[in-house]
Short mmCIF file of C-alpha atoms and ligand atoms in Angstrom, two decimals:
data_model
loop_
_atom_site.label_atom_id
_atom_site.label_comp_id
_atom_site.label_asym_id
_atom_site.label_seq_id
_atom_site.Cartn_x
_atom_site.Cartn_y
_atom_site.Cartn_z
CA MET Y 1 0.00 0.00 0.00
CA GLN Y 2 2.47 2.54 1.13
CA LYS Y 3 4.65 1.44 -1.67
CA LEU Y 4 2.08 1.93 -4.38
CA SER Y 5 1.25 5.42 -3.26
CA ARG Y 6 4.86 6.36 -3.04
CA ARG Y 7 5.68 4.89 -6.37
CA THR Y 8 3.09 7.00 -8.13
CA THR Y 9 4.52 10.29 -6.98
CA ALA Y 10 6.50 12.39 -9.37
CA ALA Y 11 9.38 12.33 -6.95
CA ALA Y 12 9.59 8.58 -7.20
CA VAL Y 13 9.60 8.72 -10.96
CA LEU Y 14 12.39 11.26 -10.84
CA ALA Y 15 14.31 9.14 -8.40
CA VAL Y 16 14.03 6.15 -10.69
CA ALA Y 17 15.14 8.25 -13.62
CA ALA Y 18 18.14 9.50 -11.69
CA LEU Y 19 18.92 5.98 -10.64
CA THR Y 20 18.77 4.73 -14.18
CA ALA Y 21 21.12 7.47 -15.27
CA ALA Y 22 23.52 6.73 -12.47
CA THR Y 23 23.54 3.06 -13.33
CA ALA Y 24 23.85 3.54 -17.03
CA LEU Y 25 26.24 6.45 -17.15
CA PRO Y 26 29.76 5.74 -16.01
CA ALA Y 27 30.15 2.13 -17.06
CA SER Y 28 33.80 2.45 -17.93
CA ALA Y 29 34.58 4.86 -15.12
CA ALA Y 30 32.99 2.48 -12.63
CA THR Y 31 34.97 -0.43 -13.96
CA THR Y 32 38.21 1.50 -13.77
CA SER Y 33 37.75 2.59 -10.22
CA ALA Y 34 36.73 -0.94 -9.25
CA THR Y 35 39.94 -2.25 -10.72
CA ALA Y 36 41.99 0.25 -8.83
CA ALA Y 37 40.19 -0.31 -5.60
CA THR Y 38 39.68 -4.06 -5.59
CA THR Y 39 42.64 -5.37 -3.62
CA ALA Y 40 45.73 -3.72 -4.95
CA ALA Y 41 46.63 -7.36 -4.71
CA SER Y 42 45.16 -8.87 -7.81
CA THR Y 43 45.61 -5.82 -9.97
CA THR Y 44 49.30 -5.15 -9.67
CA ALA Y 45 50.83 -8.59 -9.52
CA LEU Y 46 53.40 -9.10 -12.26
CA ALA Y 47 52.78 -11.32 -15.26
CA ALA Y 48 54.71 -14.58 -15.35
CA PRO Y 49 57.08 -15.51 -18.17
CA ASP Y 50 56.44 -18.49 -20.38
CA ILE Y 51 58.27 -21.52 -19.01
CA PRO Y 52 60.12 -23.21 -21.87
CA LEU Y 53 58.86 -26.78 -22.24
CA ALA Y 54 62.27 -27.79 -23.60
CA ASN Y 55 63.93 -26.78 -20.33
CA VAL Y 56 61.43 -28.77 -18.28
CA LYS Y 57 61.92 -31.80 -20.51
CA ALA Y 58 65.69 -31.46 -20.26
CA HIS Y 59 65.35 -31.91 -16.49
CA LEU Y 60 63.25 -35.02 -17.08
CA THR Y 61 65.93 -36.40 -19.40
CA GLN Y 62 68.48 -35.91 -16.64
CA LEU Y 63 66.26 -37.60 -14.05
CA GLN Y 64 65.73 -40.50 -16.45
CA SER Y 65 69.52 -40.84 -16.92
CA ILE Y 66 69.99 -40.80 -13.16
CA ALA Y 67 67.46 -43.62 -12.78
CA THR Y 68 69.00 -45.62 -15.61
CA ALA Y 69 72.45 -45.30 -14.06
CA ASN Y 70 71.17 -46.35 -10.64
CA GLY Y 71 69.20 -49.54 -11.09
CA GLY Y 72 66.21 -48.01 -12.85
CA ASN Y 73 64.73 -45.92 -10.05
CA ARG Y 74 65.17 -42.83 -7.90
CA ALA Y 75 63.57 -44.26 -4.78
CA HIS Y 76 64.09 -43.37 -1.14
CA GLY Y 77 67.19 -45.04 0.24
CA ARG Y 78 68.58 -45.78 -3.22
CA PRO Y 79 71.48 -43.95 -4.87
CA GLY Y 80 69.24 -42.56 -7.62
CA TYR Y 81 67.40 -40.46 -5.07
CA LYS Y 82 70.46 -38.70 -3.70
CA ALA Y 83 71.73 -38.19 -7.27
CA SER Y 84 68.41 -36.49 -8.08
CA ILE Y 85 68.83 -34.18 -5.09
CA ASP Y 86 72.37 -33.32 -6.19
CA TYR Y 87 71.19 -32.51 -9.72
CA VAL Y 88 68.43 -30.14 -8.61
CA LYS Y 89 70.57 -28.51 -5.93
CA ALA Y 90 73.41 -27.75 -8.35
CA LYS Y 91 71.02 -25.92 -10.70
CA LEU Y 92 69.61 -23.85 -7.86
CA ASP Y 93 72.99 -23.00 -6.36
CA ALA Y 94 74.21 -21.79 -9.74
CA ALA Y 95 71.12 -19.59 -10.04
CA GLY Y 96 71.64 -17.78 -6.74
CA PHE Y 97 69.31 -19.66 -4.40
CA THR Y 98 70.18 -20.35 -0.79
CA THR Y 99 69.83 -24.11 -0.58
CA SER Y 100 69.84 -26.57 2.25
CA VAL Y 101 69.53 -30.32 2.36
CA THR Y 102 67.97 -31.73 5.50
CA THR Y 103 67.91 -35.37 6.45
CA PHE Y 104 65.43 -37.68 8.11
CA THR Y 105 65.21 -41.42 8.58
CA SER Y 106 62.53 -43.65 7.14
CA SER Y 107 62.50 -47.46 6.98
CA GLY Y 108 66.04 -47.49 8.24
CA ALA Y 109 67.40 -45.34 5.42
CA THR Y 110 68.46 -41.71 5.33
CA GLY Y 111 66.10 -39.47 3.40
CA TYR Y 112 66.71 -35.98 2.07
CA ASN Y 113 64.64 -32.85 1.53
CA LEU Y 114 66.00 -29.97 -0.50
CA ILE Y 115 64.90 -26.43 0.36
CA ALA Y 116 65.76 -23.43 -1.80
CA ASP Y 117 65.11 -19.87 -0.71
CA TRP Y 118 65.09 -16.96 -3.11
CA PRO Y 119 66.68 -14.05 -1.24
CA GLY Y 120 64.33 -11.18 -0.43
CA GLY Y 121 60.61 -10.73 0.00
CA ASP Y 122 58.69 -10.36 3.24
CA PRO Y 123 60.03 -13.01 5.65
CA ASN Y 124 56.65 -12.96 7.39
CA GLN Y 125 54.83 -14.00 4.23
CA ILE Y 126 56.31 -17.15 2.77
CA LEU Y 127 54.97 -18.56 -0.47
CA MET Y 128 56.23 -22.08 -1.08
CA ALA Y 129 56.02 -24.45 -4.02
CA GLY Y 130 57.07 -28.05 -3.73
CA ALA Y 131 57.17 -31.47 -5.34
CA HIS Y 132 58.27 -34.90 -4.24
CA LEU Y 133 61.48 -35.93 -5.93
CA ASP Y 134 61.47 -39.62 -5.06
CA SER Y 135 60.13 -42.36 -7.31
CA VAL Y 136 58.78 -45.73 -6.34
CA SER Y 137 61.39 -48.48 -6.52
CA SER Y 138 59.70 -50.12 -9.50
CA GLY Y 139 60.50 -47.38 -12.00
CA PRO Y 140 62.19 -44.07 -12.82
CA GLY Y 141 59.20 -41.95 -11.76
CA ILE Y 142 59.24 -39.46 -14.60
CA ASN Y 143 55.60 -38.45 -14.45
CA ASP Y 144 55.42 -39.38 -10.74
CA ASN Y 145 57.04 -37.11 -9.89
CA GLY Y 146 59.81 -35.94 -12.18
CA SER Y 147 57.10 -33.80 -13.80
CA GLY Y 148 56.26 -31.75 -10.71
CA SER Y 149 59.91 -31.64 -9.65
CA ALA Y 150 61.02 -30.31 -13.04
CA ALA Y 151 58.23 -27.73 -13.27
CA VAL Y 152 59.04 -26.37 -9.82
CA LEU Y 153 62.77 -26.35 -10.64
CA GLU Y 154 62.28 -24.53 -13.92
CA THR Y 155 59.93 -22.02 -12.28
CA ALA Y 156 62.60 -21.32 -9.66
CA LEU Y 157 65.19 -20.88 -12.40
CA ALA Y 158 62.81 -18.48 -14.17
CA VAL Y 159 62.56 -16.46 -10.94
CA SER Y 160 66.34 -16.19 -11.05
CA ARG Y 161 66.46 -15.30 -14.76
CA ALA Y 162 63.93 -12.54 -14.10
CA GLN Y 163 65.80 -11.50 -10.96
CA LEU Y 164 62.32 -11.28 -9.52
CA LYS Y 165 61.74 -8.99 -6.56
CA PRO Y 166 58.62 -10.55 -5.09
CA THR Y 167 56.64 -9.05 -2.23
CA LYS Y 168 56.47 -12.47 -0.58
CA HIS Y 169 59.43 -14.56 0.36
CA LEU Y 170 59.66 -17.40 -2.17
CA ARG Y 171 60.69 -20.87 -1.10
CA PHE Y 172 60.88 -24.05 -3.14
CA GLY Y 173 61.04 -27.60 -1.79
CA TRP Y 174 61.76 -31.10 -3.10
CA TRP Y 175 60.58 -33.86 -0.80
CA GLY Y 176 61.96 -37.27 -0.10
CA ALA Y 177 60.07 -40.46 0.69
CA GLU Y 178 56.67 -39.23 -0.44
CA GLU Y 179 56.06 -42.71 -1.79
CA LEU Y 180 56.57 -44.16 1.68
CA GLY Y 181 53.73 -42.03 3.08
CA LEU Y 182 54.52 -38.32 2.65
CA VAL Y 183 57.47 -38.80 4.99
CA GLY Y 184 59.91 -36.06 3.92
CA SER Y 185 57.39 -33.24 3.82
CA LYS Y 186 56.09 -34.35 7.19
CA ALA Y 187 59.59 -34.14 8.65
CA TYR Y 188 59.90 -30.64 7.17
CA VAL Y 189 56.57 -29.38 8.52
CA ASN Y 190 57.27 -30.94 11.92
CA SER Y 191 60.61 -29.14 12.00
CA LEU Y 192 58.91 -25.75 11.67
CA PRO Y 193 58.22 -23.93 14.94
CA THR Y 194 54.61 -22.76 15.25
CA THR Y 195 55.65 -19.17 14.66
CA GLU Y 196 57.27 -20.18 11.35
CA ARG Y 197 54.18 -22.11 10.24
CA SER Y 198 52.05 -19.04 10.72
CA LYS Y 199 54.24 -17.12 8.26
CA PHE Y 200 53.25 -19.30 5.31
CA SER Y 201 50.76 -17.58 3.07
CA GLY Y 202 50.51 -20.71 0.97
CA TYR Y 203 51.97 -24.01 -0.14
CA LEU Y 204 51.54 -25.11 -3.77
CA ASN Y 205 51.98 -28.80 -4.57
CA PHE Y 206 52.83 -30.34 -7.91
CA ASP Y 207 52.62 -34.12 -8.07
CA MET Y 208 52.01 -35.81 -11.45
CA ILE Y 209 51.39 -32.97 -13.86
CA GLY Y 210 52.34 -34.53 -17.19
CA SER Y 211 50.21 -37.68 -17.30
CA PRO Y 212 50.16 -39.26 -20.76
CA ASN Y 213 46.35 -39.28 -21.00
CA PRO Y 214 45.90 -36.10 -19.00
CA GLY Y 215 43.08 -34.53 -17.12
CA TYR Y 216 43.34 -30.99 -15.81
CA PHE Y 217 42.67 -31.14 -12.11
CA VAL Y 218 42.96 -28.30 -9.61
CA TYR Y 219 42.98 -28.96 -5.88
CA ASP Y 220 39.81 -27.70 -4.24
CA ASP Y 221 41.44 -26.17 -1.20
CA ASP Y 222 42.43 -22.58 -0.44
CA PRO Y 223 40.02 -20.52 -2.60
CA ALA Y 224 42.54 -17.84 -3.54
CA ILE Y 225 45.10 -20.38 -4.69
CA GLU Y 226 42.48 -22.41 -6.49
CA LYS Y 227 41.25 -19.29 -8.25
CA THR Y 228 44.78 -18.43 -9.36
CA PHE Y 229 45.11 -21.77 -11.13
CA LYS Y 230 41.61 -21.68 -12.54
CA ASP Y 231 42.17 -18.18 -13.90
CA TYR Y 232 45.23 -19.43 -15.72
CA TYR Y 233 43.25 -22.25 -17.32
CA ALA Y 234 40.31 -19.99 -18.09
CA GLY Y 235 42.75 -17.79 -19.99
CA LEU Y 236 43.69 -20.80 -22.12
CA GLY Y 237 40.06 -21.77 -22.57
CA VAL Y 238 40.82 -25.21 -21.11
CA PRO Y 239 38.23 -26.59 -18.68
CA THR Y 240 39.40 -27.90 -15.33
CA GLU Y 241 37.90 -30.22 -12.76
CA ILE Y 242 38.37 -30.47 -9.06
CA GLU Y 243 40.97 -33.03 -8.02
CA THR Y 244 39.19 -36.01 -6.43
CA GLU Y 245 41.54 -38.93 -6.99
CA GLY Y 246 42.78 -38.90 -3.45
CA ASP Y 247 42.63 -35.85 -1.31
CA GLY Y 248 45.54 -35.94 1.07
CA ARG Y 249 47.52 -38.31 -1.13
CA SER Y 250 50.42 -35.96 -1.59
CA ASP Y 251 52.71 -33.66 0.38
CA HIS Y 252 50.31 -30.73 0.62
CA ALA Y 253 48.37 -32.77 3.21
CA ASN Y 254 51.10 -32.16 5.79
CA PHE Y 255 50.92 -28.40 5.25
CA LYS Y 256 47.15 -28.38 5.28
CA ASN Y 257 47.11 -30.32 8.54
CA VAL Y 258 48.87 -27.48 10.33
CA GLY Y 259 46.60 -24.82 8.89
CA ILE Y 260 48.67 -23.61 5.95
CA PRO Y 261 46.59 -22.69 2.89
CA VAL Y 262 47.31 -25.17 0.10
CA GLY Y 263 46.59 -25.75 -3.55
CA GLY Y 264 48.01 -27.60 -6.50
CA LEU Y 265 47.65 -29.27 -9.86
CA PHE Y 266 47.31 -32.87 -10.99
CA THR Y 267 46.78 -34.65 -14.30
CA GLY Y 268 45.58 -38.00 -12.97
CA ALA Y 269 47.03 -41.33 -11.86
CA SER Y 270 45.46 -44.77 -12.15
CA ARG Y 271 41.87 -43.65 -12.40
CA THR Y 272 40.15 -44.06 -15.78
CA LYS Y 273 39.35 -41.13 -18.05
CA THR Y 274 35.62 -40.98 -18.76
CA SER Y 275 34.20 -40.31 -22.19
CA ALA Y 276 32.96 -36.92 -21.00
CA GLN Y 277 36.50 -36.09 -19.94
CA ALA Y 278 37.95 -37.35 -23.22
CA GLN Y 279 35.47 -35.14 -25.04
CA LYS Y 280 36.58 -31.99 -23.31
CA TRP Y 281 40.29 -32.75 -22.96
CA GLY Y 282 41.04 -35.18 -25.76
CA GLY Y 283 42.91 -38.39 -25.08
CA THR Y 284 41.50 -41.85 -24.60
CA ALA Y 285 38.33 -42.65 -22.72
CA GLY Y 286 38.29 -45.89 -20.78
CA THR Y 287 42.02 -45.93 -20.07
CA ALA Y 288 43.91 -44.58 -17.09
CA PHE Y 289 45.21 -41.03 -16.96
CA ASP Y 290 48.57 -42.68 -16.32
CA ARG Y 291 48.68 -46.37 -17.10
CA CYS Y 292 52.37 -46.46 -16.10
CA TYR Y 293 51.58 -45.14 -12.63
CA HIS Y 294 54.07 -46.64 -10.18
CA SER Y 295 55.52 -48.97 -12.80
CA SER Y 296 58.69 -49.37 -14.81
CA CYS Y 297 57.21 -47.70 -17.88
CA ASP Y 298 56.98 -44.32 -16.10
CA THR Y 299 59.82 -43.09 -18.32
CA THR Y 300 60.33 -39.95 -20.42
CA ALA Y 301 57.97 -41.62 -22.92
CA ASN Y 302 55.22 -41.42 -20.28
CA ILE Y 303 54.68 -37.68 -20.57
CA ASN Y 304 52.10 -35.61 -22.40
CA ASP Y 305 54.00 -32.52 -23.55
CA THR Y 306 50.96 -30.27 -23.73
CA ALA Y 307 49.94 -31.06 -20.17
CA LEU Y 308 53.48 -30.63 -18.89
CA ASP Y 309 53.81 -27.33 -20.75
CA ARG Y 310 50.52 -25.92 -19.49
CA ASN Y 311 51.12 -26.99 -15.93
CA SER Y 312 54.66 -25.60 -15.91
CA ASP Y 313 53.30 -22.28 -17.12
CA ALA Y 314 50.52 -22.48 -14.54
CA THR Y 315 53.12 -23.06 -11.85
CA ALA Y 316 54.97 -19.92 -12.85
CA HIS Y 317 51.68 -18.03 -13.14
CA ALA Y 318 50.83 -18.90 -9.55
CA ILE Y 319 54.26 -18.00 -8.20
CA TRP Y 320 54.26 -14.67 -10.00
CA THR Y 321 50.66 -13.80 -9.21
CA LEU Y 322 50.66 -14.81 -5.56
CA GLY Y 323 54.28 -13.89 -4.98
CA THR Y 324 54.25 -10.38 -6.37
CA GLU Y 325 50.91 -9.06 -5.20
CA PRO Y 326 51.32 -6.24 -2.71
CA SER Y 327 51.20 -7.32 0.88
CA VAL Y 328 48.39 -5.72 2.76
CA PRO Y 329 48.86 -4.62 6.36
CA PRO Y 330 46.00 -4.94 8.84
CA GLY Y 331 43.53 -2.12 8.69
CA ASP Y 332 43.51 -2.00 4.94
CA ALA Y 333 40.31 -2.06 3.01
CA TYR Y 334 39.37 -4.27 0.13
CA GLU Y 335 36.76 -2.60 -1.98
CA ASN Y 336 34.69 -3.37 -5.04
CA THR Y 337 33.20 -0.27 -6.61
CA ALA Y 338 31.73 -1.93 -9.68
CA ASP Y 339 27.98 -1.37 -9.86
CA VAL Y 340 25.76 -4.45 -9.68
CA ALA Y 341 22.07 -4.08 -10.48
CA VAL Y 342 19.68 -5.69 -7.99
CA PRO Y 343 16.72 -7.08 -9.91
CA ASP Y 344 13.33 -6.06 -8.62
CA ASN Y 345 11.72 -8.80 -6.54
CA GLY Y 346 14.22 -11.19 -8.05
CA ALA Y 347 17.19 -13.43 -7.50
CA ALA Y 348 20.00 -12.48 -5.16
CA VAL Y 349 23.03 -10.86 -6.74
CA THR Y 350 26.57 -10.71 -5.42
CA SER Y 351 29.65 -8.55 -5.64
CA SER Y 352 33.02 -10.07 -4.72
CA VAL Y 353 36.30 -9.05 -3.25
CA THR Y 354 39.20 -11.46 -3.21
CA ILE Y 355 41.47 -11.53 -0.23
CA SER Y 356 44.76 -13.31 -0.71
CA GLY Y 357 48.17 -13.39 0.84
CA ARG Y 358 46.90 -13.02 4.37
CA THR Y 359 47.53 -15.59 7.01
CA GLY Y 360 45.03 -16.88 9.51
CA ASN Y 361 41.45 -15.95 10.07
CA ALA Y 362 39.42 -12.83 9.52
CA PRO Y 363 39.03 -10.42 12.44
CA ALA Y 364 36.48 -10.70 15.23
CA ALA Y 365 35.36 -7.20 14.30
CA LEU Y 366 35.35 -7.32 10.53
CA LYS Y 367 33.93 -4.07 9.17
CA VAL Y 368 31.64 -4.37 6.19
CA GLY Y 369 30.96 -1.07 4.51
CA VAL Y 370 27.89 -1.19 2.30
CA ASP Y 371 26.67 1.39 -0.21
CA ILE Y 372 23.50 0.26 -1.95
CA LYS Y 373 21.39 2.74 -3.84
CA HIS Y 374 17.71 1.79 -3.73
CA THR Y 375 14.38 3.57 -3.77
CA TRP Y 376 12.88 1.48 -0.94
CA ARG Y 377 15.47 -0.16 1.21
CA GLY Y 378 12.94 -2.22 3.17
CA ASP Y 379 12.90 -4.50 0.11
CA LEU Y 380 16.47 -5.55 0.67
CA VAL Y 381 18.02 -8.53 2.43
CA VAL Y 382 21.77 -8.18 2.70
CA ASP Y 383 24.32 -10.83 3.68
CA LEU Y 384 28.06 -11.10 3.84
CA VAL Y 385 29.13 -14.48 2.48
CA ALA Y 386 32.48 -15.82 3.64
CA PRO Y 387 34.77 -17.78 1.27
CA ASP Y 388 33.49 -21.10 2.66
CA GLY Y 389 29.89 -20.10 1.95
CA THR Y 390 28.85 -19.15 5.47
CA ALA Y 391 26.37 -16.26 5.29
CA TYR Y 392 26.25 -13.48 7.87
CA ARG Y 393 23.02 -11.53 7.84
CA LEU Y 394 23.70 -7.82 7.75
CA LYS Y 395 20.17 -6.61 7.18
CA ASN Y 396 16.69 -8.11 7.00
CA SER Y 397 13.87 -6.84 4.87
CA SER Y 398 11.11 -4.79 6.52
CA SER Y 399 7.98 -3.87 4.66
CA ASN Y 400 7.61 -0.46 6.24
CA ASP Y 401 11.16 0.87 5.93
CA SER Y 402 10.55 3.13 2.98
CA ALA Y 403 13.78 5.11 3.20
CA ASP Y 404 16.22 5.24 0.32
CA ASN Y 405 19.54 3.43 0.18
CA VAL Y 406 21.51 1.22 2.51
CA ILE Y 407 24.61 3.15 3.43
CA ALA Y 408 26.02 1.59 6.55
CA THR Y 409 29.00 -0.11 8.12
CA TYR Y 410 28.26 -3.42 9.80
CA THR Y 411 30.55 -5.26 12.19
CA VAL Y 412 30.75 -9.03 11.81
CA ASP Y 413 32.51 -11.54 14.01
CA ALA Y 414 34.32 -13.38 11.24
CA SER Y 415 36.99 -14.89 13.45
CA SER Y 416 36.01 -18.42 12.54
CA GLU Y 417 36.56 -17.73 8.83
CA ALA Y 418 39.83 -18.02 6.94
CA ALA Y 419 40.73 -14.53 5.73
CA ASN Y 420 41.86 -15.61 2.29
CA GLY Y 421 39.33 -16.25 -0.41
CA VAL Y 422 36.44 -14.74 -2.24
CA TRP Y 423 34.09 -12.78 0.00
CA LYS Y 424 30.74 -11.73 -1.33
CA LEU Y 425 28.14 -9.16 -0.56
CA LYS Y 426 24.81 -10.81 -1.35
CA VAL Y 427 21.80 -8.61 -1.93
CA GLN Y 428 18.26 -9.69 -2.68
CA ASP Y 429 15.25 -7.54 -3.38
CA ILE Y 430 12.20 -9.42 -2.10
CA ALA Y 431 9.34 -7.07 -2.99
CA ALA Y 432 8.06 -5.68 -6.24
CA GLN Y 433 8.49 -2.26 -7.76
CA ASP Y 434 11.35 -0.36 -6.15
CA THR Y 435 14.82 -1.17 -7.47
CA GLY Y 436 18.43 -0.28 -7.09
CA TYR Y 437 22.02 -1.39 -7.33
CA ILE Y 438 25.10 -2.15 -5.28
CA ASP Y 439 27.17 0.99 -5.71
CA SER Y 440 30.21 -0.22 -3.77
CA TRP Y 441 31.17 -2.21 -0.71
CA LYS Y 442 34.30 -2.91 1.22
CA LEU Y 443 35.81 -5.10 3.87
CA THR Y 444 38.15 -3.58 6.43
CA PHE Y 445 40.43 -6.05 8.15
N1 LIG X 501 52.13 -39.42 -5.50
C1 LIG X 501 50.74 -39.70 -5.37
C2 LIG X 501 50.58 -41.13 -4.94
O1 LIG X 501 51.45 -41.93 -5.17
C3 LIG X 501 50.04 -39.49 -6.67
C4 LIG X 501 48.65 -39.13 -6.47
C5 LIG X 501 47.58 -39.97 -6.49
C6 LIG X 501 48.17 -37.85 -6.25
N2 LIG X 501 46.48 -39.25 -6.28
C7 LIG X 501 46.81 -37.96 -6.12
C8 LIG X 501 48.79 -36.61 -6.13
C9 LIG X 501 46.04 -36.85 -5.89
C10 LIG X 501 48.01 -35.51 -5.90
C11 LIG X 501 46.65 -35.61 -5.78
O2 LIG X 501 49.60 -41.48 -4.33
ZN1 ZN X 502 53.39 -41.80 -6.41
CA1 CA X 503 11.66 -4.14 -5.17
#
């Protein structure tokens, strides 16, 4: 009732006209300011170089030679493993990394992890990429996991070639005895004091990324890391799927278990490619992604070059994107100023801001600044949606609140939510006739 009478006034018509103009007018201006304001983070990260496939394959050739010269494998406790460590370490030392080899014992044999630090970056924000370097004893382990080891190595060498000055501190790791139960990476994580663990902004894992009948799988873990990989693939126009062939079956599990945000890539192991997957990715339906998984035929012939090339470039993309985004001190605001129309009496709409590179959870007093232009704000239900999907109600609808606009700052206890990820402002208009748009909103940490 009230609404109808109000709607028929000239003032209301004028207001709607003004609103339409405001929405329609500065499309490009609005987009520009949104870009500038939406987390300095994602807008000013540097673009990664192309990682030469030939370089990655040259590392695989060397790992194959090492296996061939050492009884056909590079397994924990066998000479081919230590020779693999020596090969990777020499490349990194020559490129200016600070390397260290740490030892542990598993099944009565000495195991080795190799850690390489790129000098510089914020020591309180460590971005790490890693891969297990050991094979099973039954074969040379070129896809599992020469592929991930070589992609991480060549990405590190590209960091050196670029003489990259990242905002984060970059660290690279090659793990021993993964095939015995993620042993080396566990020893590494256990060796980190709690204060060191809290400095990790992320750990990226690469285990089997050149499978001969490949799928393109992204770990469904930290949303910001996952998005970084998905964005890379979206840019190629290649569809991805969420990795489901064994969550926790590689070294990232040890990082995740102590609360470090993780992500990674995978092209499939012994599981069978479906016909739907073969249709979108090519390859052979009804056969395994890697039919030489854990066997003697996991040689340099057991690699799909396209998959290895894409995933090596994706590795570099993630290191550059996540490693060079500006670090954001507490108190900074993340804002999205792009206008989003709220359909009258319609479906909910959202506007996102992406938080990345922060450690830990969101604050207990997270400030949510909301600027919604609307001709009858009682129509609106407004929620903040955390990266994991939890919704926090900011405002309910109320049929008699006829005032214009929702311009307010709400305080939300978001301390149970991981800070990193895609946060959304969700707005729904639940009554007919009056309309509006999200003008801007921001989160202040
Ligand atoms: N190295 C892993 C293993 O032997 C390979 C693997 C299987 C994997 N499933 C995975 C790696 C899922 C990452 C994600 O089990
Ligand atoms: Zn394996
Ligand atoms: Ca309405």
